[in-house]
Amino acid sequence: MLFVSIRSCLCCGEGNPVAEVRAEMTANVWKVLVKAGDTVADGDTLVILESMKMEIPVIAEEDGTITEVKVAEGDTINEDDVIAVIG
Amino acid sequence: MSTTTEQLTSDTSLGEIVHQTLDQPTRRQVASAGSDDSRDPIHRLQELSDGSPLRLLAASDGAVSALGRLGDTACVMFATDPRRKGGAMGADGCAEIVAAYNLAMRLDIPVVGVWQSGGARLAEGAFGLDAVGTVFAAMTKASGVVPQISIVLGPAAGGAAYGPALTDVVIVGPDARVFVTGPDIVTSVTGEAVDAEALGGPDVHAKSSGLSHIRAATHEEAFARAREVASLLANVKKSAAPTTPTRDIAELVPTNPRRAYDVRPIVDALLDVAPTELHREWAPNVVTSLGRLDGQPVGVIANNPIRMGGCLTAVASEKAARFVRLCDSFGIPLVVVVDVPGYLPGRKQEADGIVRRGAKLLHAFAAARVPRFTVITRKAYGGAYIAMNSKSLGASRVLAWPTAVVDVMGSEAAVAITRRRDIAELPEHSREAGIARFAAEHSQLAGGLDRAVQLGIVDDVIEPAQTRATLASLLATCTPTRSREKNIPL
């Protein structure tokens, strides 16, 4: 269950790499299921997008803590936009 | 190499003679002749053949070639020699690779190349370039005739990058660095600062460029995967003792058509054992896997709704098109599992070439001569319906589950266009009910499975639980055919 591209950022603190969860396609944000501070595990659903009449879950690909959620329900996002940051 | 080669090719029962030859101990058998140096090409060929006997064909300055077996599959194999001038390809090494290709063509067996090479030898100048060109020509001549597998274990630049790129399946190891030219020259000619891994490491080719079909975590895994692929591409006859899956396939697909899910468990459940997925990380919205169904080799193409809703994108179309041509070239029947909301529209996709690259998939299916069977599990909309091995493109048989929908688009989306004036005239409080009524009328008239069956674009409606048995029966009774088209690296 994957829909995210994760990019490790190497410039955000020693021993504390972050992963940016990015959109693979243009979509509407239907549901946001996490908030900053939440602990998430690999496989957890973070956000559900709506595009092409499909509900498409955005899944965490690693364990960590959500440091930032950059989208809100009802937003339209484009490919490669950052959805959330996992620290 | 001459004596062995002539003797092998003078008999008509070539396959049998290859195996007999490999089992006869001779001075040319090099089962224990390799050094412990993991870069030694003989050592690498021994690892590739998993210790089964090798018959040395030639060992020149730059490459070693041998006849051997990958599992039960007789193969010609060669490895560049990174211990000499970084494995750079000179006239001698190139001539040896061309000779290996010629032998494989005459014996009608696969060729497997193990690569670690800096490309054409600088000291040989244009002579070296010409030699590398003859390797490319030999590879292209063999394309679609015998399976070609490449394993890249280290840096492979220039000619050593395009060599693997011309072959059917490319496996990259953890140290593979494949590029037109390395980071030092990149920096000196353009000013771009980049390291070898960021330029042409496994991540680049597994996820972005699509050069790599399989990414292996170790050299051992790379060799094991090559043996697996050689067996799947070369042994197209039914094999014995399939394992019968027990999983209930219907429960793997959500009934709500808006709900996403991973299609790979369905592909697994249809096949005997876990399939060999190609391009797993590249364009994951379509899955392309080689495997066996009831012992019969198949190539499976499946939309994967968990990624981008399973839409066909520019890159996914190209990936699927190349897979169709691979299977068509080697007589591997296709099973196409369809659940597709459409070609993904939008500015990014248009710029990526959704039309130009999408056309490749239409062309690949329409031209394919190999038996090809479609299963529509949930929905097949629009141009993507046509592209996913529709009857109109020559599918051998189209099956659909009872709840499947075939249409230009979803019925509510369709009536929003065709009945927009009627909808606008409806009072607000009854608009939703009106749209539902129009949609139902539309389904009855234009979409719906019954209509698709009437038109003959769906041959059979089957229960999900019957899918594997139905496909097994179709595969058992179809006439084996293959195209003689080349497998151009689309």
XYZ file of C-alpha atoms in Angstrom, chain B residues 5-21 105-109:
22
model
C 32.150 -24.220 -31.301
C 32.295 -26.030 -34.617
C 31.576 -29.368 -33.061
C 28.598 -27.983 -31.204
C 27.034 -26.323 -34.161
C 27.475 -29.123 -36.678
C 24.725 -31.280 -35.226
C 20.999 -30.753 -35.457
C 20.205 -31.763 -31.831
C 21.924 -28.697 -30.529
C 20.268 -28.404 -27.151
C 21.120 -31.986 -26.256
C 24.698 -31.614 -27.410
C 25.156 -28.474 -25.352
C 24.146 -30.369 -22.228
C 26.275 -33.418 -23.139
C 29.241 -31.198 -23.829
C 22.211 -17.413 -32.136
C 23.358 -20.626 -33.798
C 22.477 -22.676 -30.718
C 19.263 -20.735 -30.089
C 20.043 -20.255 -26.406
